Amino acid sequence: MDDLYRQIIIDRYKNPIFRGNLDPHDISFEDDNPLCGDFIRIEMLVSEDGFVEKAVFDGHGCAISIASADLLLESIHGKSIDEVKSLTKEDVLDLLGIELGPVRLKCALLSLKVLKAGAYGVGEASDDLLE
Ligand code: ZN
């Protein structure tokens, strides 16, 4: 099972499905993880009744940060913004399916922080958003 998940992370890092830009978009947010040099920008189109129609990311970083962003955005298509707001770090770790030390955890959770900061419309992506 470990090997399978690791292969997914490598595949999504090399060939992310949800990498791109949306212009126009309803929500955009970006932040970086200075510990590793990861940078993620997320753009979303949201329907009038509050559902994610399309979400993409752009940026650069390590395999974990990129794969995490790609898998996370895949998981939110068709979800309501309220559901996006209620995502937790456990949801991201479930998507990745591997154990992560504290440094790699920051990489894995950058996209969630960016996504939730955008969904909440707050000015800053704080760690409080990960709970
Ligand atoms: Zn990283």
mmCIF file of N, CA, C and O and ligand atoms in Angstrom, residues 33 36-38 61-62 64-65 104 107, ligand 1:
data_model
loop_
_atom_site.group_PDB
_atom_site.id
_atom_site.type_symbol
_atom_site.label_atom_id
_atom_site.label_comp_id
_atom_site.label_asym_id
_atom_site.label_seq_id
_atom_site.Cartn_x
_atom_site.Cartn_y
_atom_site.Cartn_z
ATOM 1 N N ASN A 33 5.931 28.398 1.749
ATOM 2 C CA ASN A 33 6.470 27.678 2.896
ATOM 3 C C ASN A 33 7.978 27.912 2.873
ATOM 4 O O ASN A 33 8.704 27.217 2.184
ATOM 5 N N CYS A 36 10.918 25.279 3.043
ATOM 6 C CA CYS A 36 11.256 24.374 1.947
ATOM 7 C C CYS A 36 11.334 25.101 0.607
ATOM 8 O O CYS A 36 11.890 24.582 -0.348
ATOM 9 N N GLY A 37 10.795 26.328 0.557
ATOM 10 C CA GLY A 37 10.769 27.052 -0.711
ATOM 11 C C GLY A 37 9.557 26.738 -1.559
ATOM 12 O O GLY A 37 9.528 27.065 -2.741
ATOM 13 N N ASP A 38 8.548 26.103 -0.967
ATOM 14 C CA ASP A 38 7.317 25.800 -1.712
ATOM 15 C C ASP A 38 6.485 27.064 -1.869
ATOM 16 O O ASP A 38 6.376 27.862 -0.941
ATOM 17 N N GLY A 61 7.599 23.761 -5.968
ATOM 18 C CA GLY A 61 7.969 23.242 -4.657
ATOM 19 C C GLY A 61 8.365 21.790 -4.746
ATOM 20 O O GLY A 61 8.554 21.243 -5.837
ATOM 21 N N CYS A 62 8.460 21.166 -3.589
ATOM 22 C CA CYS A 62 8.882 19.777 -3.521
ATOM 23 C C CYS A 62 7.731 18.846 -3.940
ATOM 24 O O CYS A 62 6.591 19.290 -4.114
ATOM 25 N N ILE A 64 6.053 16.631 -2.341
ATOM 26 C CA ILE A 64 4.926 16.539 -1.402
ATOM 27 C C ILE A 64 4.004 17.746 -1.542
ATOM 28 O O ILE A 64 2.776 17.611 -1.558
ATOM 29 N N SER A 65 4.570 18.936 -1.668
ATOM 30 C CA SER A 65 3.728 20.133 -1.744
ATOM 31 C C SER A 65 2.908 20.150 -3.027
ATOM 32 O O SER A 65 1.732 20.528 -3.012
ATOM 33 N N ARG A 104 8.132 17.932 6.556
ATOM 34 C CA ARG A 104 7.327 17.560 5.383
ATOM 35 C C ARG A 104 5.850 17.874 5.579
ATOM 36 O O ARG A 104 5.117 18.095 4.629
ATOM 37 N N CYS A 107 5.039 21.134 4.172
ATOM 38 C CA CYS A 107 4.937 21.042 2.710
ATOM 39 C C CYS A 107 3.557 20.515 2.323
ATOM 40 O O CYS A 107 2.901 21.050 1.427
HETATM 41 ZN ZN ZN B 1 8.278 21.263 0.466
#
